[in-house]
Coordinates of C-alpha atoms and ligand atoms in Angstrom, one line a residue:
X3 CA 27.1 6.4 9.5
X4 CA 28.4 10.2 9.2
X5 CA 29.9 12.2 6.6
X6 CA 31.1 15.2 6.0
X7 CA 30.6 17.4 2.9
X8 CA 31.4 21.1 2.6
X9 CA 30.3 21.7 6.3
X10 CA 26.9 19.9 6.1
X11 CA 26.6 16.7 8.0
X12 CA 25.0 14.3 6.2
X13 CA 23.6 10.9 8.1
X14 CA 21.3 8.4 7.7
X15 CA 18.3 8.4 9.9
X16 CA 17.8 5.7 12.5
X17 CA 14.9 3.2 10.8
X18 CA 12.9 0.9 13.8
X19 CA 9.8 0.2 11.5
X20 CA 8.6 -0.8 7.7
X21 CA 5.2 0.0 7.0
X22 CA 3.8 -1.5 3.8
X23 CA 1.2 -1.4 1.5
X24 CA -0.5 -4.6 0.7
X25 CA -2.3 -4.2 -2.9
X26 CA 0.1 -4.2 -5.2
X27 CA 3.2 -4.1 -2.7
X28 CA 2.9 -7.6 -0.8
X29 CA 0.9 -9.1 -3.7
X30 CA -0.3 -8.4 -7.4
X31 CA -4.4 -8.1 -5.8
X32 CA -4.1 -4.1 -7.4
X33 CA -4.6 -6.5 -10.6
X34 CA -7.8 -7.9 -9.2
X35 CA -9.2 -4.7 -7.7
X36 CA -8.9 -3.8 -11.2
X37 CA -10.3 -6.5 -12.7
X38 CA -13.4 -7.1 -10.7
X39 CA -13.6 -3.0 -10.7
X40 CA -13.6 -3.5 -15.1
X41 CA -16.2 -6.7 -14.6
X42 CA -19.1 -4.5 -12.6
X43 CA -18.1 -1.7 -15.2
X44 CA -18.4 -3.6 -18.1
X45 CA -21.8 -5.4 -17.0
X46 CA -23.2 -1.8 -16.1
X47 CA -22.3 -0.3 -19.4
X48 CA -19.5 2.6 -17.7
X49 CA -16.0 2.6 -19.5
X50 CA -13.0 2.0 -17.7
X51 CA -9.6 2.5 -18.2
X52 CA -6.3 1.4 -16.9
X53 CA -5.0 4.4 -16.1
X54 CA -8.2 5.2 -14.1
X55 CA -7.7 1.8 -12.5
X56 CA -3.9 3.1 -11.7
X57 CA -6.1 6.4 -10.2
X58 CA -8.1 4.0 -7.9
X59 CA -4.4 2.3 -6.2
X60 CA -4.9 2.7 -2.7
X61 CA -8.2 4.9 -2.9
X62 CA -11.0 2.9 -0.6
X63 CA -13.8 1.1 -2.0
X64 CA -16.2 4.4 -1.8
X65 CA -13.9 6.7 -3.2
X66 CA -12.6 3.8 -6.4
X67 CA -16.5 3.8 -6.7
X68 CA -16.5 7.9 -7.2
X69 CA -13.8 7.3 -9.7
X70 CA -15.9 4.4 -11.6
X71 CA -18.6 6.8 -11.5
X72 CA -17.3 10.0 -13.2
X73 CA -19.6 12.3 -11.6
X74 CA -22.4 10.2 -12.6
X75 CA -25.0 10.3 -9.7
X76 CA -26.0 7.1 -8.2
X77 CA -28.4 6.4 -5.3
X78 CA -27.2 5.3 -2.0
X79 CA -28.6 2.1 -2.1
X80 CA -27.5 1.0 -5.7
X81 CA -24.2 2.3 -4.5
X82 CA -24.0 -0.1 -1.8
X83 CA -25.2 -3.0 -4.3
X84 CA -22.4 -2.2 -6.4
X85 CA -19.7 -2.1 -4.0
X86 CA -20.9 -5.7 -2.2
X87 CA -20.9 -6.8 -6.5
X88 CA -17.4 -5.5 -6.9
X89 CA -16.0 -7.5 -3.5
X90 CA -18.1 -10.7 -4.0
X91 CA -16.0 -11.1 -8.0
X92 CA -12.6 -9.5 -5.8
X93 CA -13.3 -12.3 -3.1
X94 CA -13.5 -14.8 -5.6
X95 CA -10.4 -14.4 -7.3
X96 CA -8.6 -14.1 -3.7
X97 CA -9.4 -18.0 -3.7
X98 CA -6.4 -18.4 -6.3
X99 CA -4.1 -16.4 -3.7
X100 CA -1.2 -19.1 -2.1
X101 CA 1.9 -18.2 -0.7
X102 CA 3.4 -18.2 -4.3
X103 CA 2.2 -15.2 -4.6
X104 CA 4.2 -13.3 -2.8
X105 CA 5.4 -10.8 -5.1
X106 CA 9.1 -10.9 -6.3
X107 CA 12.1 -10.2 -3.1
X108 CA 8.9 -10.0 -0.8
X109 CA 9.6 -12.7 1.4
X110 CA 13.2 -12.4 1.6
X111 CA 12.8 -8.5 2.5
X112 CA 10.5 -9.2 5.6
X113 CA 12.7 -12.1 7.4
X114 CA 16.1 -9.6 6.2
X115 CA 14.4 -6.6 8.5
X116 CA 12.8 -8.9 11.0
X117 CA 16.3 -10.2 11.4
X118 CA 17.9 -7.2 11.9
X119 CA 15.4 -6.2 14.3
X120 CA 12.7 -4.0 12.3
X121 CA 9.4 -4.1 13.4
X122 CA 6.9 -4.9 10.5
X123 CA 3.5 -3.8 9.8
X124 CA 1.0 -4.0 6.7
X125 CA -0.8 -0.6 6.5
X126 CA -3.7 -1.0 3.9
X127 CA -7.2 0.7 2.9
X128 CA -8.2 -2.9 2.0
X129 CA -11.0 -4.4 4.5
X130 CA -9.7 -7.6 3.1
X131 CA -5.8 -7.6 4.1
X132 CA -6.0 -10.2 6.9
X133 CA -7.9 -12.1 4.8
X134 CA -4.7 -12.2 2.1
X135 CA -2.6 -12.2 4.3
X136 CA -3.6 -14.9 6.1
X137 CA -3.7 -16.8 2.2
X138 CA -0.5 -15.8 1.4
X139 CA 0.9 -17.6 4.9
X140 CA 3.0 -14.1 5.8
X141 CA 0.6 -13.2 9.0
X142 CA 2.6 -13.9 11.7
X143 CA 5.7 -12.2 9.9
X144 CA 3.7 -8.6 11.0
X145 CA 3.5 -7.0 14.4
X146 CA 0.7 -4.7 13.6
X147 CA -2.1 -4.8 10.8
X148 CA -3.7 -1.5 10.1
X149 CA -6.6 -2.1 7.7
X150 CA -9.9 -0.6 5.8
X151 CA -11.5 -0.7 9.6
X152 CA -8.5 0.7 11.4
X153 CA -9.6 4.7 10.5
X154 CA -11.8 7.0 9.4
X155 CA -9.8 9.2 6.9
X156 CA -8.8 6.9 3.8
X157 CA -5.6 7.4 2.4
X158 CA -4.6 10.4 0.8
X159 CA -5.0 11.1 4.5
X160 CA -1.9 10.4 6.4
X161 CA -4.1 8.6 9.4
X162 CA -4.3 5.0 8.4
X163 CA 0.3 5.3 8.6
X164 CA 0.3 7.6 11.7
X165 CA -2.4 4.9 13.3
X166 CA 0.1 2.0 12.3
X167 CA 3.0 3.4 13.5
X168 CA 1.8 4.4 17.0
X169 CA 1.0 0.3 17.1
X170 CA 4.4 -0.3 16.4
X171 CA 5.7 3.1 18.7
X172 CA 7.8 4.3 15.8
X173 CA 8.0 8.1 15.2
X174 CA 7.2 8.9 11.0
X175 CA 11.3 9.7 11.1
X176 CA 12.2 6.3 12.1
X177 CA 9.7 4.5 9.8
X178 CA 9.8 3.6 6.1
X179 CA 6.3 2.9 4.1
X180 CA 6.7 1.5 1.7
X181 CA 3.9 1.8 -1.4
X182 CA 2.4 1.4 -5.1
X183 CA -0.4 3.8 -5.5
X184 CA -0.1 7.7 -5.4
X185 CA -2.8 8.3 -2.6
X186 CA -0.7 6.4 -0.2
X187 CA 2.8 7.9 -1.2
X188 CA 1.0 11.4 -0.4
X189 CA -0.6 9.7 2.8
X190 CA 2.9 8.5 4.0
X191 CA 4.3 12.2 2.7
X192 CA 1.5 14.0 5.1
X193 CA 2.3 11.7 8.0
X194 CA 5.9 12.8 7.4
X195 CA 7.2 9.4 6.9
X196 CA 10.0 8.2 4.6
X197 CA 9.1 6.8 1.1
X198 CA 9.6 4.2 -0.8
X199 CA 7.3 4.4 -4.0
X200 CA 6.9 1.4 -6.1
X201 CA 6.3 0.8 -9.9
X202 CA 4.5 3.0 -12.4
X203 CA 1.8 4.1 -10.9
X204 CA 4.0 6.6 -8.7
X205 CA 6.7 8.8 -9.9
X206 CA 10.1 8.5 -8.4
X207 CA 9.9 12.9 -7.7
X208 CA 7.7 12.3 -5.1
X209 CA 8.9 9.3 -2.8
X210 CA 12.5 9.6 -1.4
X211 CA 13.3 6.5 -2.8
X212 CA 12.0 4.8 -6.3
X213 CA 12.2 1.0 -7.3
X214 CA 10.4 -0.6 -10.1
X215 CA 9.7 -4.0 -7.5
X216 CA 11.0 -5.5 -4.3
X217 CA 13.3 -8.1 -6.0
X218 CA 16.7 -6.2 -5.2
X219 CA 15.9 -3.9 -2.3
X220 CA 17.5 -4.9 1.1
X221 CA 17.2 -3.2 4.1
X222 CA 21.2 -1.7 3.8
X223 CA 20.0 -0.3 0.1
X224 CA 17.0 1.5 2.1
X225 CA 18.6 3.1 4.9
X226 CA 21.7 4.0 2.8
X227 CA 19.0 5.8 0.3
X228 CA 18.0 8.1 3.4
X229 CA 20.0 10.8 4.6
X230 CA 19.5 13.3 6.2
X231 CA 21.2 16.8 5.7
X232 CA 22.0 18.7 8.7
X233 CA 24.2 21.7 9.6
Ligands
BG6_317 C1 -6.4 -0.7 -1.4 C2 -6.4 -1.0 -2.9 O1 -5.3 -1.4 -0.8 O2 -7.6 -1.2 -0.8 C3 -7.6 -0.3 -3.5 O3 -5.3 -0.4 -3.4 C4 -8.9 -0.8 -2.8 O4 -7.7 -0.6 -4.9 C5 -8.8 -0.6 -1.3 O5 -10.0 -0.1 -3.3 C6 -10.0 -1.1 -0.6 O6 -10.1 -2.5 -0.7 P1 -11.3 -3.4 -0.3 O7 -10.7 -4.8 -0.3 O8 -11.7 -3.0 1.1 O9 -12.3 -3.2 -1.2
MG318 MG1 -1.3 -0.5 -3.1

């Protein structure tokens, strides 16, 4: 589609790939990051906060630690006691996960752009995401998982997308990510990918495109929410 205002051409770019965000995107786990996060705080004494939970969205499970923390020091080894303390309550409550809980427009989304011949791939700092996605039943839906194990530089870092989409050979200008948390909408950003930001946690200045959920976005509202401005 092309249209003309005032001399400036103004299309929408040619999309061949979503990327998205598991936690808090796919399914409500940002809830039970948070809540195994506020367990190991409140058994070690350290207040915690929603809003720093909100901080920790998309942040690895070192750096959400450095946030717990405060600047408080730590040693290495009680660091690493900590973290195995957080996932062991986090992998526990992923035993309530089914396929009903899919978040809201979810499903419906992924078989609308696999049907009109997007390719689909879950980009997420979790080391867990096969592990939910393989309990919410939406596995095979994906033609690339990139994970907590796929890069060195966590998101705010924009290599996690970048590594994703080369699975999928889609430039950043063809592909959407799609995201809850503020480190990842400035990882997609960096990687020069479109944005869809999602919920509070992110504010609609910085994504291209802001919902509150999933439940009404199709893939024609998307694309038709991207244009490009040319001369
Ligand atoms: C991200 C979550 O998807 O994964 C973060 O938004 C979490 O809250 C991170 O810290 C790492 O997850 P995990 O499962 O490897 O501890
Ligand atoms: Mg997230």
């Amino acid at each position: 589609m092309r249209m003309t205002m005032r001399g400036t051409a103004m299309t929408h770019p040619h999309i061949r790939a979503f990327l998205f965000d598991l936690d808090g995107v796919i399914t409500d786990t940002a809830e039970y990051h948070y809540l195994a996060w506020k367990k190991l705080a409140a058994e070690e004494g350290i207040p915690f906060s929603r809003s720093e939970a909100d901080a920790m969205r998309g942040l690895s499970r070192r750096d959400s630690l450095r946030v717990l923390l405060k600047n408080r020091p730590l040693a290495e080894e009680t660091a690493q006691a900590w973290m195995l303390r957080k996932n062991d309550t986090y992998l526990q409550m992923l035993e309530q996960l089914t396929p009903d809980s899919l978040l809201p427009g979810v499903r419906r989304l992924l078989t609308e752009a696999r049907d009109a011949g997007i390719h689909l791939a879950v980009a997420s700092a979790s080391r867990n995401a096969h592990l939910v996605l393989d309990r919410l039943g939406v596995l095979p839906l994906f033609d690339a998982v990139g994970d907590g194990h796929s890069v060195v530089n966590p998101k705010p870092a924009p290599d996690l997308f970048l590594w994703t989409a080369g699975r999928l050979n889609a430039n950043p200008r063809q592909a959407v990510v799609f995201e809850d948390a503020r480190a990842g909408v400035d990882a997609a950003l960096a990687g020069g990918f479109w944005v869809v930001g999602i919920g509070t946690a992110v504010t609609s200045e910085r994504a291209h495109i802001h919902v509150a959920d999933l439940s009404d976005v199709t893939v024609t509202s998307i694309v038709r929410g991207l244009t490009v401005l040319s001369d």
